[in-house]
Amino acid sequence: MLRFGTLGAANITPRALIYPCVDEPGVTVYAIAARDRVRAAAFASAHHIPQVLDDYQQVVSHPKVDLVYNPLHIPAHMEWTLAALSNGKHVLCEKSLACNAQEAQTMAQAAQDAGLVLMDAFHYRYHPIFARAKEIYDSGELGEIHTIAAAFHIPVTDPDGIRMNYRLGGGVTMDIGCYPISWVRHITGLEPTAVAATAEVGPPNVDVMLRTELDLPGGIKATTSGDMRGDAKFQAYLRVEGTLGYMHLINPLVPQIGHTLRVSIGNNLREESLDRRSTYGYQLDAFLAAVNHGESLPTDAWDGVAQMRVIDQAYTAAGLPLRGLSDVS
């Protein structure tokens, strides 16, 4: 039995870790610490976590903890992931993996040097519907691919939330817009270059909307957009157009709540859907397979470095500072 220690009492933790672990007999959530011990104790009681520890260091160094889940605000990802790795723990780290590509590089190298698994928690990548979309893309059924569009929009109405705070790694591209960028990278298997980006800024240096124009090898053009403005209408999609037809995937983000994969070739239109098991359950399967059997991960630490390079390019193209820079006022 492998044991997780979780850092903080984040809202995402039940969906991303605790509920999937309930369905997995080979792993359990064993320990938690948070900045507020009372909050940690309440969270532990609600979710049947046996050990409440005083601080994050006690979690990452605990002799009975094998795995660490890191859902802290993004500027804390590097510090506590490195601490966990230095104590011999495999790490499942929420996205975005780091504040910038340089931090991600440091984390990936540390995991490689330690011979440990560091996974960037892009859970969507492990659901069969994305695997099916990639199978169609790679099959050549769509012809020569020329255009891709991807978007994730959802309103954020809390002006004091982490997403709205530059110092806490805020910005739509770090939390919401990172998904469309990842969808483009993973459906194509190619690394894009952000040639242009436009942003709307809310709080200082915080993008509340950002749209990219990406160039990919082979002449493919892609656009992505993330939008968390208060009047944003929910949408999450990936559309791929080729010389023979198009593919439109509705809700690659959380297909467990409903999704449609639409493929149009000539006069033939078909729709596909697959199971409604949680993306987080599939993600946990993949993480454990990497830990137990050394299986490769599509969103390993080095993929996280490549992802952050594109995000860094997007911020630069939009005239905004990278996250994690100490000299930005």
mmCIF file of C-alpha atoms in Angstrom:
data_model
loop_
_atom_site.group_PDB
_atom_site.id
_atom_site.type_symbol
_atom_site.label_atom_id
_atom_site.label_comp_id
_atom_site.label_asym_id
_atom_site.label_seq_id
_atom_site.Cartn_x
_atom_site.Cartn_y
_atom_site.Cartn_z
ATOM 1 C CA MET A 1 0.000 0.000 0.000
ATOM 2 C CA LEU A 2 1.403 3.365 -1.079
ATOM 3 C CA ARG A 3 0.618 6.398 1.064
ATOM 4 C CA PHE A 4 0.014 9.959 -0.113
ATOM 5 C CA GLY A 5 0.773 13.043 1.890
ATOM 6 C CA THR A 6 -1.090 16.122 0.701
ATOM 7 C CA LEU A 7 -0.009 19.720 1.130
ATOM 8 C CA GLY A 8 -2.714 22.167 2.121
ATOM 9 C CA ALA A 9 -6.475 21.754 2.058
ATOM 10 C CA ALA A 10 -7.116 22.940 -1.483
ATOM 11 C CA ASN A 11 -10.581 22.797 -3.009
ATOM 12 C CA ILE A 12 -9.282 20.612 -5.848
ATOM 13 C CA THR A 13 -7.897 17.908 -3.530
ATOM 14 C CA PRO A 14 -11.063 15.817 -3.071
ATOM 15 C CA ARG A 15 -11.745 15.596 -6.819
ATOM 16 C CA ALA A 16 -8.142 15.221 -7.917
ATOM 17 C CA LEU A 17 -6.822 12.910 -5.206
ATOM 18 C CA ILE A 18 -9.115 11.727 -2.446
ATOM 19 C CA TYR A 19 -12.040 10.362 -4.476
ATOM 20 C CA PRO A 20 -9.785 8.579 -7.003
ATOM 21 C CA CYS A 21 -7.840 7.001 -4.134
ATOM 22 C CA VAL A 22 -11.088 5.595 -2.698
ATOM 23 C CA ASP A 23 -11.449 3.506 -5.852
ATOM 24 C CA GLU A 24 -7.799 2.381 -5.920
ATOM 25 C CA PRO A 25 -6.891 -0.409 -3.481
ATOM 26 C CA GLY A 26 -3.145 0.131 -3.828
ATOM 27 C CA VAL A 27 -2.976 3.680 -2.475
ATOM 28 C CA THR A 28 -4.400 5.799 0.318
ATOM 29 C CA VAL A 29 -4.230 9.396 1.528
ATOM 30 C CA TYR A 30 -2.356 9.103 4.799
ATOM 31 C CA ALA A 31 -1.266 12.583 5.926
ATOM 32 C CA ILE A 32 -2.068 16.269 5.544
ATOM 33 C CA ALA A 33 -0.706 19.593 6.716
ATOM 34 C CA ALA A 34 -1.954 23.096 6.027
ATOM 35 C CA ARG A 35 -0.987 26.603 7.064
ATOM 36 C CA ASP A 36 -3.902 26.430 9.514
ATOM 37 C CA ARG A 37 -3.802 23.216 11.556
ATOM 38 C CA VAL A 38 -7.457 23.600 12.533
ATOM 39 C CA ARG A 39 -8.416 23.684 8.862
ATOM 40 C CA ALA A 40 -6.199 20.689 8.157
ATOM 41 C CA ALA A 41 -7.828 18.764 11.006
ATOM 42 C CA ALA A 42 -11.309 19.560 9.730
ATOM 43 C CA PHE A 43 -10.339 18.498 6.219
ATOM 44 C CA ALA A 44 -8.791 15.292 7.548
ATOM 45 C CA SER A 45 -11.910 14.485 9.553
ATOM 46 C CA ALA A 46 -14.189 15.062 6.567
ATOM 47 C CA HIS A 47 -12.073 12.864 4.298
ATOM 48 C CA HIS A 48 -10.831 10.198 6.727
ATOM 49 C CA ILE A 49 -7.140 11.142 6.554
ATOM 50 C CA PRO A 50 -5.496 9.551 9.621
ATOM 51 C CA GLN A 51 -2.518 11.853 10.182
ATOM 52 C CA VAL A 52 -2.648 15.624 10.662
ATOM 53 C CA LEU A 53 0.853 17.074 10.745
ATOM 54 C CA ASP A 54 2.094 20.472 11.852
ATOM 55 C CA ASP A 55 3.625 21.709 8.603
ATOM 56 C CA TYR A 56 4.528 20.845 5.035
ATOM 57 C CA GLN A 57 8.046 19.763 5.996
ATOM 58 C CA GLN A 58 6.627 17.050 8.246
ATOM 59 C CA VAL A 59 4.597 15.745 5.307
ATOM 60 C CA VAL A 60 7.443 15.595 2.794
ATOM 61 C CA SER A 61 9.836 14.008 5.309
ATOM 62 C CA HIS A 62 7.417 11.591 6.964
ATOM 63 C CA PRO A 63 8.787 8.022 6.817
ATOM 64 C CA LYS A 64 5.363 6.542 6.016
ATOM 65 C CA VAL A 65 4.628 8.954 3.140
ATOM 66 C CA ASP A 66 5.627 7.577 -0.271
ATOM 67 C CA LEU A 67 3.924 10.094 -2.548
ATOM 68 C CA VAL A 68 3.270 13.820 -2.238
ATOM 69 C CA TYR A 69 0.391 15.735 -3.803
ATOM 70 C CA ASN A 70 1.216 19.421 -4.297
ATOM 71 C CA PRO A 71 -1.819 21.634 -5.033
ATOM 72 C CA LEU A 72 -0.373 24.754 -3.373
ATOM 73 C CA HIS A 73 -0.364 28.141 -5.090
ATOM 74 C CA ILE A 74 2.054 28.038 -8.014
ATOM 75 C CA PRO A 75 4.954 29.979 -6.418
ATOM 76 C CA ALA A 76 5.107 27.213 -3.782
ATOM 77 C CA HIS A 77 5.292 24.399 -6.328
ATOM 78 C CA MET A 78 9.041 24.460 -6.801
ATOM 79 C CA GLU A 79 9.982 24.811 -3.131
ATOM 80 C CA TRP A 80 7.840 21.971 -1.868
ATOM 81 C CA THR A 81 8.269 19.706 -4.876
ATOM 82 C CA LEU A 82 12.039 19.961 -4.477
ATOM 83 C CA ALA A 83 11.663 19.298 -0.743
ATOM 84 C CA ALA A 84 9.580 16.197 -1.445
ATOM 85 C CA LEU A 85 12.010 14.909 -4.074
ATOM 86 C CA SER A 86 14.970 15.459 -1.749
ATOM 87 C CA ASN A 87 13.190 13.244 0.781
ATOM 88 C CA GLY A 88 12.692 10.466 -1.741
ATOM 89 C CA LYS A 89 9.015 11.094 -2.503
ATOM 90 C CA HIS A 90 7.356 10.896 -5.898
ATOM 91 C CA VAL A 91 5.282 14.018 -6.626
ATOM 92 C CA LEU A 92 1.970 14.678 -8.330
ATOM 93 C CA CYS A 93 2.035 18.456 -8.826
ATOM 94 C CA GLU A 94 -0.901 20.540 -9.942
ATOM 95 C CA LYS A 95 -0.602 22.642 -13.053
ATOM 96 C CA SER A 96 0.848 24.956 -13.916
ATOM 97 C CA LEU A 97 3.935 23.041 -12.844
ATOM 98 C CA ALA A 98 5.958 26.150 -12.026
ATOM 99 C CA CYS A 99 5.975 29.914 -12.342
ATOM 100 C CA ASN A 100 8.119 29.786 -15.465
ATOM 101 C CA ALA A 101 10.207 27.438 -17.590
ATOM 102 C CA GLN A 102 13.395 28.012 -15.610
ATOM 103 C CA GLU A 103 11.719 26.834 -12.403
ATOM 104 C CA ALA A 104 10.203 23.864 -14.239
ATOM 105 C CA GLN A 105 13.646 22.944 -15.567
ATOM 106 C CA THR A 106 15.051 22.921 -12.042
ATOM 107 C CA MET A 107 12.229 20.662 -10.857
ATOM 108 C CA ALA A 108 12.497 18.259 -13.784
ATOM 109 C CA GLN A 109 16.252 17.918 -13.379
ATOM 110 C CA ALA A 110 15.878 17.236 -9.655
ATOM 111 C CA ALA A 111 13.335 14.480 -10.331
ATOM 112 C CA GLN A 112 15.547 12.938 -12.997
ATOM 113 C CA ASP A 113 18.628 13.060 -10.773
ATOM 114 C CA ALA A 114 16.702 11.430 -7.918
ATOM 115 C CA GLY A 115 15.134 8.768 -10.133
ATOM 116 C CA LEU A 116 11.673 9.800 -8.975
ATOM 117 C CA VAL A 117 8.389 10.527 -10.727
ATOM 118 C CA LEU A 118 7.253 14.135 -11.062
ATOM 119 C CA MET A 119 3.941 14.425 -12.878
ATOM 120 C CA ASP A 120 2.351 17.620 -14.195
ATOM 121 C CA ALA A 121 -1.322 17.102 -13.329
ATOM 122 C CA PHE A 122 -2.967 17.705 -16.705
ATOM 123 C CA HIS A 123 -5.614 15.107 -15.943
ATOM 124 C CA TYR A 124 -7.523 15.504 -19.252
ATOM 125 C CA ARG A 125 -4.618 13.862 -21.105
ATOM 126 C CA TYR A 126 -5.365 10.470 -19.569
ATOM 127 C CA HIS A 127 -9.035 10.164 -20.491
ATOM 128 C CA PRO A 128 -9.867 7.814 -23.399
ATOM 129 C CA ILE A 129 -11.697 10.558 -25.314
ATOM 130 C CA PHE A 130 -8.497 12.561 -25.711
ATOM 131 C CA ALA A 131 -6.655 9.392 -26.688
ATOM 132 C CA ARG A 132 -9.342 8.789 -29.307
ATOM 133 C CA ALA A 133 -9.051 12.350 -30.634
ATOM 134 C CA LYS A 134 -5.303 11.910 -30.933
ATOM 135 C CA GLU A 135 -5.797 8.589 -32.724
ATOM 136 C CA ILE A 136 -7.986 10.345 -35.300
ATOM 137 C CA TYR A 137 -5.483 13.180 -35.649
ATOM 138 C CA ASP A 138 -2.589 10.784 -36.191
ATOM 139 C CA SER A 139 -4.518 8.534 -38.591
ATOM 140 C CA GLY A 140 -4.502 11.059 -41.459
ATOM 141 C CA GLU A 141 -8.299 10.861 -41.720
ATOM 142 C CA LEU A 142 -8.543 14.660 -41.598
ATOM 143 C CA GLY A 143 -5.998 15.112 -44.371
ATOM 144 C CA GLU A 144 -3.219 17.640 -44.035
ATOM 145 C CA ILE A 145 -3.800 19.624 -40.856
ATOM 146 C CA HIS A 146 -3.690 23.388 -41.306
ATOM 147 C CA THR A 147 -5.672 25.057 -38.501
ATOM 148 C CA ILE A 148 -6.314 24.390 -34.817
ATOM 149 C CA ALA A 149 -8.394 26.406 -32.366
ATOM 150 C CA ALA A 150 -8.732 25.750 -28.656
ATOM 151 C CA ALA A 151 -10.440 27.665 -25.874
ATOM 152 C CA PHE A 152 -11.306 27.435 -22.216
ATOM 153 C CA HIS A 153 -13.463 30.261 -20.856
ATOM 154 C CA ILE A 154 -15.106 30.411 -17.455
ATOM 155 C CA PRO A 155 -15.995 33.469 -15.350
ATOM 156 C CA VAL A 156 -14.055 34.110 -12.151
ATOM 157 C CA THR A 157 -15.863 36.459 -9.808
ATOM 158 C CA ASP A 158 -13.676 36.472 -6.691
ATOM 159 C CA PRO A 159 -11.507 39.620 -6.885
ATOM 160 C CA ASP A 160 -9.383 38.409 -3.957
ATOM 161 C CA GLY A 161 -8.717 34.915 -5.292
ATOM 162 C CA ILE A 162 -5.303 33.502 -6.121
ATOM 163 C CA ARG A 163 -5.991 33.782 -9.850
ATOM 164 C CA MET A 164 -6.142 37.564 -9.473
ATOM 165 C CA ASN A 165 -2.837 37.937 -7.619
ATOM 166 C CA TYR A 166 0.368 38.199 -9.630
ATOM 167 C CA ARG A 167 2.532 37.378 -6.613
ATOM 168 C CA LEU A 168 0.631 34.126 -6.129
ATOM 169 C CA GLY A 169 1.141 33.095 -9.755
ATOM 170 C CA GLY A 170 -2.155 34.548 -10.906
ATOM 171 C CA GLY A 171 -3.332 35.089 -14.446
ATOM 172 C CA VAL A 172 -5.743 33.256 -16.690
ATOM 173 C CA THR A 173 -2.955 31.609 -18.666
ATOM 174 C CA MET A 174 -1.472 29.955 -15.594
ATOM 175 C CA ASP A 175 -4.734 28.380 -14.465
ATOM 176 C CA ILE A 176 -7.246 28.279 -17.321
ATOM 177 C CA GLY A 177 -5.542 29.216 -20.576
ATOM 178 C CA CYS A 178 -2.806 26.651 -19.939
ATOM 179 C CA TYR A 179 -5.285 23.926 -20.910
ATOM 180 C CA PRO A 180 -5.870 25.009 -24.525
ATOM 181 C CA ILE A 181 -2.117 25.396 -24.967
ATOM 182 C CA SER A 182 -1.638 21.879 -23.640
ATOM 183 C CA TRP A 183 -4.427 20.521 -25.878
ATOM 184 C CA VAL A 184 -2.695 21.929 -28.951
ATOM 185 C CA ARG A 185 0.683 20.552 -27.901
ATOM 186 C CA HIS A 186 -0.631 17.091 -27.135
ATOM 187 C CA ILE A 187 -3.033 16.587 -30.019
ATOM 188 C CA THR A 188 -0.256 17.445 -32.474
ATOM 189 C CA GLY A 189 2.744 16.057 -30.627
ATOM 190 C CA LEU A 190 4.526 19.226 -31.734
ATOM 191 C CA GLU A 191 6.000 22.181 -29.913
ATOM 192 C CA PRO A 192 4.509 25.533 -30.953
ATOM 193 C CA THR A 193 6.033 28.965 -30.961
ATOM 194 C CA ALA A 194 3.917 31.824 -29.658
ATOM 195 C CA VAL A 195 4.266 34.431 -32.395
ATOM 196 C CA ALA A 196 1.631 36.823 -31.063
ATOM 197 C CA ALA A 197 -0.570 37.254 -28.026
ATOM 198 C CA THR A 198 -3.103 39.793 -26.881
ATOM 199 C CA ALA A 199 -4.238 40.193 -23.307
ATOM 200 C CA GLU A 200 -6.683 42.104 -21.174
ATOM 201 C CA VAL A 201 -5.220 42.976 -17.798
ATOM 202 C CA GLY A 202 -7.241 43.223 -14.602
ATOM 203 C CA PRO A 203 -5.171 43.599 -11.439
ATOM 204 C CA PRO A 204 -1.589 44.688 -12.130
ATOM 205 C CA ASN A 205 0.234 42.219 -14.412
ATOM 206 C CA VAL A 206 -2.663 39.745 -14.220
ATOM 207 C CA ASP A 207 -4.158 38.645 -17.521
ATOM 208 C CA VAL A 208 -7.887 38.035 -17.221
ATOM 209 C CA MET A 209 -8.062 37.175 -20.927
ATOM 210 C CA LEU A 210 -5.236 36.090 -23.179
ATOM 211 C CA ARG A 211 -5.331 34.909 -26.775
ATOM 212 C CA THR A 212 -2.355 33.391 -28.538
ATOM 213 C CA GLU A 213 -1.401 32.851 -32.145
ATOM 214 C CA LEU A 214 0.902 29.845 -32.452
ATOM 215 C CA ASP A 215 3.056 28.497 -35.257
ATOM 216 C CA LEU A 216 3.719 24.757 -35.364
ATOM 217 C CA PRO A 217 6.039 22.727 -37.576
ATOM 218 C CA GLY A 218 4.571 21.854 -40.961
ATOM 219 C CA GLY A 219 2.870 25.202 -41.402
ATOM 220 C CA ILE A 220 0.075 24.536 -38.900
ATOM 221 C CA LYS A 221 -1.498 27.643 -37.393
ATOM 222 C CA ALA A 222 -3.181 27.507 -34.017
ATOM 223 C CA THR A 223 -5.008 29.904 -31.760
ATOM 224 C CA THR A 224 -5.757 29.450 -28.084
ATOM 225 C CA SER A 225 -7.703 31.567 -25.654
ATOM 226 C CA GLY A 226 -8.272 31.647 -21.935
ATOM 227 C CA ASP A 227 -10.882 33.969 -20.484
ATOM 228 C CA MET A 228 -11.854 34.437 -16.836
ATOM 229 C CA ARG A 229 -13.515 37.830 -17.121
ATOM 230 C CA GLY A 230 -16.691 38.158 -15.119
ATOM 231 C CA ASP A 231 -18.893 38.069 -18.208
ATOM 232 C CA ALA A 232 -17.133 35.109 -19.851
ATOM 233 C CA LYS A 233 -19.443 32.369 -21.116
ATOM 234 C CA PHE A 234 -18.346 28.836 -20.345
ATOM 235 C CA GLN A 235 -16.780 26.990 -23.224
ATOM 236 C CA ALA A 236 -14.106 24.336 -23.540
ATOM 237 C CA TYR A 237 -13.278 22.944 -26.957
ATOM 238 C CA LEU A 238 -10.565 21.794 -29.324
ATOM 239 C CA ARG A 239 -11.125 22.068 -33.090
ATOM 240 C CA VAL A 240 -8.774 20.676 -35.717
ATOM 241 C CA GLU A 241 -9.225 21.385 -39.426
ATOM 242 C CA GLY A 242 -7.548 19.548 -42.267
ATOM 243 C CA THR A 243 -7.807 19.352 -46.035
ATOM 244 C CA LEU A 244 -10.320 16.477 -45.835
ATOM 245 C CA GLY A 245 -12.437 17.532 -42.881
ATOM 246 C CA TYR A 246 -12.509 18.635 -39.290
ATOM 247 C CA MET A 247 -12.653 17.265 -35.757
ATOM 248 C CA HIS A 248 -14.360 19.166 -32.933
ATOM 249 C CA LEU A 249 -13.992 17.938 -29.357
ATOM 250 C CA ILE A 250 -16.417 19.520 -26.927
ATOM 251 C CA ASN A 251 -15.218 19.479 -23.327
ATOM 252 C CA PRO A 252 -11.833 17.765 -23.395
ATOM 253 C CA LEU A 253 -11.356 19.363 -19.969
ATOM 254 C CA VAL A 254 -13.688 17.254 -17.814
ATOM 255 C CA PRO A 255 -15.377 14.786 -20.191
ATOM 256 C CA GLN A 256 -16.816 12.943 -17.193
ATOM 257 C CA ILE A 257 -19.538 15.588 -17.002
ATOM 258 C CA GLY A 258 -20.361 15.192 -20.697
ATOM 259 C CA HIS A 259 -18.474 15.411 -23.976
ATOM 260 C CA THR A 260 -18.841 15.006 -27.725
ATOM 261 C CA LEU A 261 -16.249 14.223 -30.370
ATOM 262 C CA ARG A 262 -17.587 15.340 -33.754
ATOM 263 C CA VAL A 263 -15.804 14.328 -36.967
ATOM 264 C CA SER A 264 -16.820 15.600 -40.400
ATOM 265 C CA ILE A 265 -15.245 14.129 -43.542
ATOM 266 C CA GLY A 266 -16.820 15.201 -46.826
ATOM 267 C CA ASN A 267 -20.558 14.659 -46.445
ATOM 268 C CA ASN A 268 -20.184 12.258 -43.556
ATOM 269 C CA LEU A 269 -20.641 13.491 -40.007
ATOM 270 C CA ARG A 270 -20.301 11.260 -36.986
ATOM 271 C CA GLU A 271 -20.269 11.791 -33.259
ATOM 272 C CA GLU A 272 -18.451 9.725 -30.678
ATOM 273 C CA SER A 273 -18.397 9.643 -26.911
ATOM 274 C CA LEU A 274 -16.694 7.354 -24.458
ATOM 275 C CA ASP A 275 -16.979 6.561 -20.788
ATOM 276 C CA ARG A 276 -17.750 8.986 -18.003
ATOM 277 C CA ARG A 277 -15.096 7.822 -15.558
ATOM 278 C CA SER A 278 -13.267 10.747 -14.007
ATOM 279 C CA THR A 279 -10.168 12.117 -15.697
ATOM 280 C CA TYR A 280 -8.629 12.203 -12.223
ATOM 281 C CA GLY A 281 -9.096 8.450 -11.846
ATOM 282 C CA TYR A 282 -7.268 7.861 -15.108
ATOM 283 C CA GLN A 283 -4.569 10.298 -14.006
ATOM 284 C CA LEU A 284 -4.043 8.399 -10.765
ATOM 285 C CA ASP A 285 -3.784 5.137 -12.720
ATOM 286 C CA ALA A 286 -1.046 6.629 -14.883
ATOM 287 C CA PHE A 287 0.829 8.116 -11.917
ATOM 288 C CA LEU A 288 0.842 4.793 -10.074
ATOM 289 C CA ALA A 289 1.907 2.918 -13.210
ATOM 290 C CA ALA A 290 4.878 5.280 -13.499
ATOM 291 C CA VAL A 291 5.757 4.878 -9.816
ATOM 292 C CA ASN A 292 5.283 1.114 -9.641
ATOM 293 C CA HIS A 293 6.371 0.004 -13.097
ATOM 294 C CA GLY A 294 8.369 2.853 -14.598
ATOM 295 C CA GLU A 295 5.822 3.516 -17.324
ATOM 296 C CA SER A 296 6.203 6.774 -19.230
ATOM 297 C CA LEU A 297 3.906 9.732 -18.700
ATOM 298 C CA PRO A 298 2.705 12.099 -21.451
ATOM 299 C CA THR A 299 2.737 14.906 -18.859
ATOM 300 C CA ASP A 300 5.974 14.159 -17.096
ATOM 301 C CA ALA A 301 8.230 16.846 -15.682
ATOM 302 C CA TRP A 302 10.038 17.465 -18.972
ATOM 303 C CA ASP A 303 6.725 17.949 -20.734
ATOM 304 C CA GLY A 304 5.989 20.493 -18.010
ATOM 305 C CA VAL A 305 9.138 22.369 -18.990
ATOM 306 C CA ALA A 306 8.034 22.480 -22.635
ATOM 307 C CA GLN A 307 4.573 23.637 -21.571
ATOM 308 C CA MET A 308 5.997 26.459 -19.481
ATOM 309 C CA ARG A 309 8.214 27.592 -22.361
ATOM 310 C CA VAL A 310 5.102 28.254 -24.449
ATOM 311 C CA ILE A 311 3.416 30.082 -21.576
ATOM 312 C CA ASP A 312 6.538 32.205 -21.091
ATOM 313 C CA GLN A 313 6.516 33.044 -24.810
ATOM 314 C CA ALA A 314 2.830 33.984 -24.637
ATOM 315 C CA TYR A 315 3.390 36.360 -21.733
ATOM 316 C CA THR A 316 6.365 37.922 -23.462
ATOM 317 C CA ALA A 317 4.427 38.344 -26.719
ATOM 318 C CA ALA A 318 1.576 39.992 -24.788
ATOM 319 C CA GLY A 319 3.971 42.405 -23.084
ATOM 320 C CA LEU A 320 3.443 40.923 -19.629
ATOM 321 C CA PRO A 321 6.077 39.760 -17.120
ATOM 322 C CA LEU A 322 6.653 36.088 -16.470
ATOM 323 C CA ARG A 323 5.315 34.748 -13.214
ATOM 324 C CA GLY A 324 7.858 34.355 -10.417
ATOM 325 C CA LEU A 325 9.921 37.454 -11.128
ATOM 326 C CA SER A 326 10.873 39.124 -7.869
ATOM 327 C CA ASP A 327 11.582 42.565 -9.386
ATOM 328 C CA VAL A 328 8.060 43.225 -10.710
ATOM 329 C CA SER A 329 6.098 45.730 -8.671
#
